[in-house]
CSV table of N, CA and C in Angstrom, one decimal:
chain,number,residue,atom,x,y,z
J,1,MET,N,-63.9,56.5,-75.0
J,1,MET,CA,-63.0,56.4,-73.9
J,1,MET,C,-63.1,55.0,-73.2
J,2,THR,N,-62.0,54.3,-73.0
J,2,THR,CA,-62.1,53.0,-72.5
J,2,THR,C,-62.1,53.2,-70.9
J,3,ASN,N,-62.5,52.1,-70.3
J,3,ASN,CA,-62.5,52.0,-68.8
J,3,ASN,C,-61.2,52.3,-68.2
J,4,ARG,N,-60.1,51.7,-68.8
J,4,ARG,CA,-58.8,52.0,-68.4
J,4,ARG,C,-58.4,53.4,-68.5
J,5,THR,N,-58.8,54.0,-69.6
J,5,THR,CA,-58.4,55.4,-69.8
J,5,THR,C,-59.1,56.3,-68.8
J,6,GLU,N,-60.4,56.0,-68.6
J,6,GLU,CA,-61.2,56.9,-67.7
J,6,GLU,C,-60.6,56.7,-66.2
J,7,LEU,N,-60.4,55.4,-65.8
J,7,LEU,CA,-59.8,55.2,-64.5
J,7,LEU,C,-58.4,55.9,-64.4
J,8,SER,N,-57.6,55.6,-65.3
J,8,SER,CA,-56.3,56.3,-65.2
J,8,SER,C,-56.3,57.8,-65.2
J,9,SER,N,-57.2,58.4,-66.0
J,9,SER,CA,-57.3,59.8,-66.1
J,9,SER,C,-57.8,60.4,-64.6
J,10,GLU,N,-58.8,59.7,-64.1
J,10,GLU,CA,-59.1,60.2,-62.7
J,10,GLU,C,-58.1,60.0,-61.7
J,11,TRP,N,-57.4,58.9,-61.8
J,11,TRP,CA,-56.3,58.6,-60.8
J,11,TRP,C,-55.2,59.7,-61.0
J,12,SER,N,-54.8,60.1,-62.2
J,12,SER,CA,-53.8,61.1,-62.4
J,12,SER,C,-54.3,62.5,-61.9
J,13,LEU,N,-55.6,62.8,-62.2
J,13,LEU,CA,-56.2,64.0,-61.6
J,13,LEU,C,-56.2,64.1,-60.1
J,14,LEU,N,-56.5,63.0,-59.4
J,14,LEU,CA,-56.5,62.9,-58.0
J,14,LEU,C,-55.0,63.1,-57.5
J,15,GLN,N,-54.0,62.5,-58.1
J,15,GLN,CA,-52.7,62.7,-57.7
J,15,GLN,C,-52.3,64.2,-57.9
J,16,GLN,N,-52.7,64.8,-58.9
J,16,GLN,CA,-52.4,66.2,-59.0
J,16,GLN,C,-52.9,67.1,-57.9
J,17,HIS,N,-54.2,66.8,-57.5
J,17,HIS,CA,-54.8,67.4,-56.3
J,17,HIS,C,-54.1,67.0,-55.0
J,18,PHE,N,-53.7,65.8,-54.9
J,18,PHE,CA,-52.9,65.3,-53.7
J,18,PHE,C,-51.7,66.2,-53.5
J,19,TYR,N,-50.9,66.4,-54.6
J,19,TYR,CA,-49.7,67.1,-54.5
J,19,TYR,C,-50.0,68.6,-54.4
J,20,ARG,N,-51.1,69.1,-54.8
J,20,ARG,CA,-51.5,70.5,-54.6
J,20,ARG,C,-51.7,70.7,-53.1
J,21,TYR,N,-52.4,69.7,-52.4
J,21,TYR,CA,-52.5,69.9,-51.0
J,21,TYR,C,-51.2,70.0,-50.2
J,22,GLU,N,-50.2,69.3,-50.8
J,22,GLU,CA,-48.8,69.5,-50.2
J,22,GLU,C,-48.4,70.9,-50.3
J,23,GLN,N,-48.6,71.5,-51.4
J,23,GLN,CA,-48.2,72.9,-51.6
J,23,GLN,C,-49.0,73.8,-50.7
J,24,GLN,N,-50.3,73.6,-50.5
J,24,GLN,CA,-51.1,74.4,-49.7
J,24,GLN,C,-50.7,74.3,-48.2
J,25,ALA,N,-50.3,73.1,-47.8
J,25,ALA,CA,-49.8,72.8,-46.4
J,25,ALA,C,-48.6,73.7,-46.2
J,26,LEU,N,-47.7,73.8,-47.2
J,26,LEU,CA,-46.5,74.6,-47.1
J,26,LEU,C,-46.9,76.1,-46.9
J,27,LEU,N,-47.9,76.5,-47.6
J,27,LEU,CA,-48.3,77.9,-47.5
J,27,LEU,C,-48.8,78.2,-46.1
J,28,ILE,N,-49.6,77.2,-45.5
J,28,ILE,CA,-50.1,77.5,-44.2
J,28,ILE,C,-48.8,77.6,-43.2
J,29,LYS,N,-47.9,76.8,-43.4
J,29,LYS,CA,-46.7,76.8,-42.5
J,29,LYS,C,-46.0,78.2,-42.7
J,30,LEU,N,-45.9,78.6,-43.9
J,30,LEU,CA,-45.2,80.0,-44.2
J,30,LEU,C,-46.0,81.1,-43.5
J,31,LEU,N,-47.4,81.0,-43.6
J,31,LEU,CA,-48.2,82.0,-42.9
J,31,LEU,C,-47.9,82.0,-41.4
J,32,ALA,N,-47.7,80.8,-40.8
J,32,ALA,CA,-47.5,80.8,-39.4
J,32,ALA,C,-46.1,81.4,-39.1
J,33,VAL,N,-45.1,81.3,-39.9
J,33,VAL,CA,-43.8,81.9,-39.7
J,33,VAL,C,-43.9,83.4,-39.8
J,34,VAL,N,-44.7,83.9,-40.8
J,34,VAL,CA,-44.9,85.3,-41.0
J,34,VAL,C,-45.6,85.9,-39.8
J,35,LEU,N,-46.6,85.3,-39.2
J,35,LEU,CA,-47.3,85.8,-38.1
J,35,LEU,C,-46.4,85.8,-36.9
J,36,THR,N,-45.5,84.9,-36.7
J,36,THR,CA,-44.5,84.8,-35.6
J,36,THR,C,-43.5,86.0,-35.8
J,37,ALA,N,-43.1,86.2,-37.1
J,37,ALA,CA,-42.2,87.3,-37.3
J,37,ALA,C,-42.8,88.6,-36.9
J,38,LEU,N,-44.2,88.8,-37.2
J,38,LEU,CA,-44.8,90.0,-36.7
J,38,LEU,C,-44.8,90.2,-35.2
J,39,ALA,N,-44.9,89.1,-34.5
J,39,ALA,CA,-44.7,89.1,-33.1
J,39,ALA,C,-43.4,89.6,-32.6
J,40,VAL,N,-42.3,89.0,-33.3
J,40,VAL,CA,-41.0,89.4,-33.0
J,40,VAL,C,-40.8,90.9,-33.2
J,41,LEU,N,-41.4,91.4,-34.3
J,41,LEU,CA,-41.2,92.9,-34.6
J,41,LEU,C,-42.2,93.7,-33.8
J,42,GLN,N,-42.8,93.0,-32.8
J,42,GLN,CA,-43.7,93.7,-31.9
J,42,GLN,C,-44.9,94.3,-32.6
J,43,LEU,N,-45.3,93.8,-33.7
J,43,LEU,CA,-46.5,94.2,-34.3
J,43,LEU,C,-47.7,93.3,-33.9
J,44,ALA,N,-47.3,92.3,-33.2
J,44,ALA,CA,-48.3,91.3,-32.6
J,44,ALA,C,-47.6,90.7,-31.4
J,45,ASP,N,-48.3,89.9,-30.6
J,45,ASP,CA,-47.7,89.3,-29.4
J,45,ASP,C,-48.1,87.9,-29.2
J,46,TRP,N,-47.9,87.4,-28.0
J,46,TRP,CA,-48.0,85.9,-27.7
J,46,TRP,C,-49.6,85.5,-28.0
J,47,ARG,N,-50.4,86.5,-28.1
J,47,ARG,CA,-51.8,86.2,-28.4
J,47,ARG,C,-52.0,85.6,-29.7
J,48,LEU,N,-50.9,85.5,-30.5
J,48,LEU,CA,-51.0,84.8,-31.8
J,48,LEU,C,-51.1,83.2,-31.6
J,49,LEU,N,-50.9,82.8,-30.3
J,49,LEU,CA,-51.0,81.4,-30.1
J,49,LEU,C,-52.3,80.7,-30.6
J,50,PRO,N,-53.4,81.2,-30.3
J,50,PRO,CA,-54.7,80.6,-30.9
J,50,PRO,C,-54.7,80.6,-32.4
J,51,LEU,N,-54.2,81.6,-33.0
J,51,LEU,CA,-54.1,81.6,-34.4
J,51,LEU,C,-53.2,80.5,-35.0
J,52,LEU,N,-52.0,80.4,-34.3
J,52,LEU,CA,-51.2,79.3,-34.7
J,52,LEU,C,-51.9,77.9,-34.5
J,53,ALA,N,-52.6,77.8,-33.5
J,53,ALA,CA,-53.3,76.6,-33.3
J,53,ALA,C,-54.4,76.3,-34.4
J,54,ILE,N,-55.0,77.4,-34.8
J,54,ILE,CA,-56.0,77.4,-35.9
J,54,ILE,C,-55.3,76.9,-37.2
J,55,LEU,N,-54.1,77.5,-37.5
J,55,LEU,CA,-53.4,77.1,-38.7
J,55,LEU,C,-53.0,75.6,-38.6
J,56,TRP,N,-52.6,75.2,-37.5
J,56,TRP,CA,-52.1,73.8,-37.3
J,56,TRP,C,-53.4,72.9,-37.6
J,57,LEU,N,-54.5,73.2,-37.0
J,57,LEU,CA,-55.8,72.5,-37.3
J,57,LEU,C,-56.2,72.6,-38.8
J,58,GLN,N,-55.9,73.7,-39.4
J,58,GLN,CA,-56.3,73.9,-40.8
J,58,GLN,C,-55.4,72.9,-41.6
J,59,GLU,N,-54.1,72.8,-41.3
J,59,GLU,CA,-53.3,71.8,-42.0
J,59,GLU,C,-53.8,70.5,-41.8
J,60,ALA,N,-54.2,70.1,-40.6
J,60,ALA,CA,-54.8,68.8,-40.2
J,60,ALA,C,-56.0,68.6,-41.1
J,61,MET,N,-56.8,69.5,-41.3
J,61,MET,CA,-58.0,69.4,-42.1
J,61,MET,C,-57.6,69.1,-43.5
J,62,LEU,N,-56.6,69.8,-44.1
J,62,LEU,CA,-56.1,69.7,-45.4
J,62,LEU,C,-55.6,68.3,-45.5
J,63,ARG,N,-54.9,67.8,-44.6
J,63,ARG,CA,-54.3,66.4,-44.7
J,63,ARG,C,-55.4,65.4,-44.6
J,64,THR,N,-56.6,65.7,-44.0
J,64,THR,CA,-57.7,64.8,-44.0
J,64,THR,C,-58.3,64.7,-45.4
J,65,TRP,N,-58.5,65.9,-46.0
J,65,TRP,CA,-59.0,65.9,-47.4
J,65,TRP,C,-58.0,65.1,-48.3
J,66,GLN,N,-56.8,65.3,-48.1
J,66,GLN,CA,-55.7,64.7,-48.9
J,66,GLN,C,-55.9,63.1,-48.7
J,67,ALA,N,-56.2,62.7,-47.5
J,67,ALA,CA,-56.4,61.3,-47.2
J,67,ALA,C,-57.6,60.8,-48.0
J,68,ARG,N,-58.6,61.5,-48.1
J,68,ARG,CA,-59.8,61.1,-48.8
J,68,ARG,C,-59.5,60.9,-50.3
J,69,LEU,N,-58.7,61.8,-50.8
J,69,LEU,CA,-58.2,61.6,-52.2
J,69,LEU,C,-57.5,60.3,-52.4
J,70,ALA,N,-56.7,60.0,-51.4
J,70,ALA,CA,-55.9,58.7,-51.4
J,70,ALA,C,-56.9,57.6,-51.3
J,71,ASP,N,-58.0,57.7,-50.6
J,71,ASP,CA,-58.9,56.6,-50.5
J,71,ASP,C,-59.6,56.4,-51.9
J,72,ARG,N,-60.0,57.4,-52.6
J,72,ARG,CA,-60.5,57.3,-53.9
J,72,ARG,C,-59.5,56.7,-54.9
J,73,SER,N,-58.3,57.2,-54.8
J,73,SER,CA,-57.3,56.6,-55.7
J,73,SER,C,-57.1,55.1,-55.4
J,74,LEU,N,-57.3,54.7,-54.2
J,74,LEU,CA,-57.2,53.3,-53.9
J,74,LEU,C,-58.2,52.5,-54.6
J,75,LYS,N,-59.5,53.1,-54.6
J,75,LYS,CA,-60.6,52.4,-55.3
J,75,LYS,C,-60.3,52.3,-56.8
J,76,LEU,N,-59.8,53.4,-57.3
J,76,LEU,CA,-59.4,53.4,-58.8
J,76,LEU,C,-58.4,52.3,-59.0
J,77,GLU,N,-57.4,52.2,-58.2
J,77,GLU,CA,-56.4,51.2,-58.4
J,77,GLU,C,-57.0,49.8,-58.3
J,78,GLN,N,-57.9,49.6,-57.4
J,78,GLN,CA,-58.5,48.3,-57.3
J,78,GLN,C,-59.3,47.9,-58.6
J,79,ALA,N,-60.0,49.0,-59.1
J,79,ALA,CA,-60.8,48.7,-60.4
J,79,ALA,C,-59.8,48.5,-61.5
J,80,LEU,N,-58.7,49.2,-61.6
J,80,LEU,CA,-57.7,48.9,-62.7
J,80,LEU,C,-57.2,47.5,-62.5
J,81,ARG,N,-56.9,47.1,-61.3
J,81,ARG,CA,-56.4,45.7,-61.1
J,81,ARG,C,-57.4,44.7,-61.5
J,82,ALA,N,-58.7,44.9,-61.1
J,82,ALA,CA,-59.8,44.0,-61.4
J,82,ALA,C,-60.0,43.8,-62.9
J,83,SER,N,-59.7,44.9,-63.6
J,83,SER,CA,-59.9,44.9,-65.1
J,83,SER,C,-58.7,44.3,-65.8
J,84,GLY,N,-57.7,43.9,-65.0
J,84,GLY,CA,-56.5,43.3,-65.6
J,84,GLY,C,-55.6,44.4,-66.2
J,85,ASP,N,-55.9,45.7,-66.0
J,85,ASP,CA,-55.1,46.8,-66.5
J,85,ASP,C,-54.2,47.5,-65.5
J,86,ALA,N,-54.0,46.9,-64.4
J,86,ALA,CA,-53.1,47.5,-63.4
J,86,ALA,C,-51.7,47.6,-63.7
J,87,LEU,N,-51.2,48.8,-63.8
J,87,LEU,CA,-49.7,49.0,-64.0
J,87,LEU,C,-49.1,49.3,-62.6
J,88,PRO,N,-47.9,49.1,-62.4
J,88,PRO,CA,-47.3,49.5,-61.1
J,88,PRO,C,-47.4,50.9,-60.8
J,89,ALA,N,-47.4,51.8,-61.8
J,89,ALA,CA,-47.5,53.2,-61.6
J,89,ALA,C,-48.9,53.6,-60.9
J,90,TRP,N,-49.9,52.7,-61.1
J,90,TRP,CA,-51.2,53.0,-60.6
J,90,TRP,C,-51.5,52.2,-59.4
J,91,GLN,N,-50.4,51.8,-58.6
J,91,GLN,CA,-50.6,51.0,-57.4
J,91,GLN,C,-50.0,51.7,-56.1
J,92,LEU,N,-49.8,53.0,-56.1
J,92,LEU,CA,-49.3,53.7,-55.1
J,92,LEU,C,-50.0,53.5,-53.8
J,93,HIS,N,-51.4,53.7,-53.8
J,93,HIS,CA,-52.2,53.6,-52.6
J,93,HIS,C,-52.4,52.2,-52.3
J,94,SER,N,-52.5,51.3,-53.2
J,94,SER,CA,-52.7,49.8,-53.0
J,94,SER,C,-51.5,49.3,-52.2
J,95,ASP,N,-50.3,49.6,-52.6
J,95,ASP,CA,-49.1,49.2,-51.9
J,95,ASP,C,-49.1,49.7,-50.5
J,96,TRP,N,-49.6,50.9,-50.3
J,96,TRP,CA,-49.6,51.4,-48.9
J,96,TRP,C,-50.6,50.6,-48.1
J,97,LEU,N,-51.8,50.4,-48.6
J,97,LEU,CA,-52.8,49.6,-47.9
J,97,LEU,C,-52.4,48.2,-47.5
J,98,ALA,N,-51.6,47.6,-48.4
J,98,ALA,CA,-51.1,46.3,-48.1
J,98,ALA,C,-50.2,46.3,-46.8
J,99,SER,N,-49.6,47.4,-46.5
J,99,SER,CA,-48.8,47.5,-45.3
J,99,SER,C,-49.3,48.3,-44.2
J,100,ARG,N,-50.6,48.7,-44.3
J,100,ARG,CA,-51.2,49.5,-43.3
J,100,ARG,C,-51.4,48.8,-42.0
J,101,PRO,N,-51.0,49.6,-40.9
J,101,PRO,CA,-51.2,49.0,-39.5
J,101,PRO,C,-52.6,49.0,-39.0
J,102,GLY,N,-52.8,48.4,-37.9
J,102,GLY,CA,-54.2,48.3,-37.2
J,102,GLY,C,-54.6,49.7,-36.7
J,103,GLN,N,-55.7,49.8,-36.1
J,103,GLN,CA,-56.3,51.1,-35.6
J,103,GLN,C,-55.4,51.7,-34.6
J,104,LEU,N,-55.0,51.0,-33.6
J,104,LEU,CA,-54.2,51.7,-32.6
J,104,LEU,C,-52.8,52.1,-33.1
J,105,ALA,N,-52.3,51.2,-33.9
J,105,ALA,CA,-51.0,51.6,-34.5
J,105,ALA,C,-51.1,52.8,-35.5
J,106,LEU,N,-52.3,52.9,-36.1
J,106,LEU,CA,-52.6,54.0,-37.0
J,106,LEU,C,-52.7,55.3,-36.2
J,107,LEU,N,-53.3,55.3,-35.1
J,107,LEU,CA,-53.4,56.4,-34.2
J,107,LEU,C,-52.1,56.8,-33.8
J,108,ARG,N,-51.3,55.8,-33.4
J,108,ARG,CA,-49.9,56.2,-33.0
J,108,ARG,C,-49.1,56.8,-34.1
J,109,ASP,N,-49.4,56.3,-35.4
J,109,ASP,CA,-48.8,56.9,-36.5
J,109,ASP,C,-49.2,58.4,-36.7
J,110,TYR,N,-50.5,58.7,-36.5
J,110,TYR,CA,-51.0,60.0,-36.7
J,110,TYR,C,-50.3,61.0,-35.7
J,111,LEU,N,-50.2,60.5,-34.4
J,111,LEU,CA,-49.5,61.3,-33.4
J,111,LEU,C,-48.1,61.4,-33.8
J,112,GLY,N,-47.5,60.3,-34.1
J,112,GLY,CA,-46.1,60.4,-34.6
J,112,GLY,C,-45.8,61.3,-35.7
J,113,ASN,N,-46.7,61.3,-36.7
J,113,ASN,CA,-46.6,62.2,-37.8
J,113,ASN,C,-46.8,63.7,-37.4
J,114,ALA,N,-47.7,63.9,-36.5
J,114,ALA,CA,-47.9,65.3,-36.0
J,114,ALA,C,-46.6,65.8,-35.4
J,115,LEU,N,-45.8,64.9,-34.8
J,115,LEU,CA,-44.6,65.3,-34.1
J,115,LEU,C,-43.4,65.2,-35.1
J,116,ARG,N,-43.6,64.7,-36.3
J,116,ARG,CA,-42.5,64.6,-37.2
J,116,ARG,C,-42.0,66.0,-37.5
J,117,PRO,N,-40.7,66.2,-37.7
J,117,PRO,CA,-40.2,67.6,-37.9
J,117,PRO,C,-40.8,68.2,-39.1
J,118,THR,N,-41.2,67.5,-40.2
J,118,THR,CA,-41.7,68.1,-41.4
J,118,THR,C,-43.1,68.6,-41.2
J,119,VAL,N,-43.9,68.0,-40.2
J,119,VAL,CA,-45.2,68.5,-39.9
J,119,VAL,C,-45.2,69.5,-38.7
J,120,ALA,N,-44.5,69.1,-37.6
J,120,ALA,CA,-44.5,70.0,-36.4
J,120,ALA,C,-43.7,71.2,-36.7
J,121,PHE,N,-42.7,71.2,-37.6
J,121,PHE,CA,-42.0,72.4,-37.9
J,121,PHE,C,-42.9,73.2,-38.8
J,122,PRO,N,-43.1,74.4,-38.6
J,122,PRO,CA,-42.6,75.3,-37.6
J,122,PRO,C,-43.4,75.5,-36.3
J,123,TYR,N,-44.5,74.7,-36.2
J,123,TYR,CA,-45.4,75.0,-35.1
J,123,TYR,C,-44.8,75.0,-33.8
J,124,VAL,N,-44.2,73.9,-33.4
J,124,VAL,CA,-43.5,73.7,-32.1
J,124,VAL,C,-42.6,74.8,-31.9
J,125,VAL,N,-41.7,75.1,-32.8
J,125,VAL,CA,-40.7,76.2,-32.6
J,125,VAL,C,-41.4,77.5,-32.4
J,126,LEU,N,-42.4,77.8,-33.2
J,126,LEU,CA,-43.1,79.1,-33.2
J,126,LEU,C,-43.9,79.2,-31.8
J,127,VAL,N,-44.5,78.1,-31.4
J,127,VAL,CA,-45.2,78.2,-30.1
J,127,VAL,C,-44.2,78.5,-28.9
J,128,LEU,N,-43.2,77.8,-29.0
J,128,LEU,CA,-42.2,77.9,-27.8
J,128,LEU,C,-41.6,79.3,-27.9
J,129,PHE,N,-41.3,79.8,-29.1
J,129,PHE,CA,-40.8,81.1,-29.3
J,129,PHE,C,-41.8,82.2,-28.8
J,130,LEU,N,-43.0,82.0,-29.1
J,130,LEU,CA,-44.1,83.1,-28.6
J,130,LEU,C,-44.2,82.9,-27.1
J,131,LEU,N,-44.2,81.8,-26.6
J,131,LEU,CA,-44.3,81.6,-25.1
J,131,LEU,C,-43.1,82.3,-24.4
J,132,GLY,N,-42.0,82.3,-25.1
J,132,GLY,CA,-40.8,83.0,-24.5
J,132,GLY,C,-40.7,84.4,-24.8
J,133,LEU,N,-41.5,84.9,-25.7
J,133,LEU,CA,-41.4,86.3,-26.1
J,133,LEU,C,-41.6,87.3,-25.0
J,134,PRO,N,-42.6,87.0,-24.1
J,134,PRO,CA,-42.7,88.0,-23.0
J,134,PRO,C,-41.5,88.1,-22.2
J,135,MET,N,-40.8,87.0,-22.0
J,135,MET,CA,-39.6,87.0,-21.1
J,135,MET,C,-38.4,87.8,-21.9
J,136,MET,N,-38.4,87.6,-23.2
J,136,MET,CA,-37.4,88.3,-24.0
J,136,MET,C,-37.6,89.8,-24.0
J,137,THR,N,-38.8,90.2,-24.2
J,137,THR,CA,-39.1,91.7,-24.3
J,137,THR,C,-39.0,92.3,-22.9
J,138,ALA,N,-39.3,91.6,-21.8
J,138,ALA,CA,-39.2,92.1,-20.4
J,138,ALA,C,-37.7,92.3,-20.1
J,139,ALA,N,-36.8,91.5,-20.6
J,139,ALA,CA,-35.3,91.6,-20.4
J,139,ALA,C,-34.8,92.8,-21.1
J,140,ASN,N,-35.5,93.3,-22.1
J,140,ASN,CA,-35.0,94.6,-22.8
J,140,ASN,C,-35.5,95.7,-22.2
């Protein structure tokens, strides 16, 4: 097996795991929706808020692991480039690194991404809904 083949095989494997983490993040979100639905059906109540926070943090941990895969993929891309075997398909993470912001801007990006609809949804909606649930049930 050549160096290029080994590096590209590992890169492909890491990308598969990277995308698998995307699927797992979606499952975490769906679990949060189910738990909130239980609260609506009065099988649970606003005390689900800590559990929703745990799910949110679990997704953050998953995203951290995903970032570590991206870091390793970057090293593989650099090795492929150094060997003269770099193809554009193997430069996903290198291209990102070339445009990466500084530390403070990166922290702003993290916070901004936490508030992006694709990440914050459904957590913000569910938390607001659960906070309003006692008022809705008291009105009935």
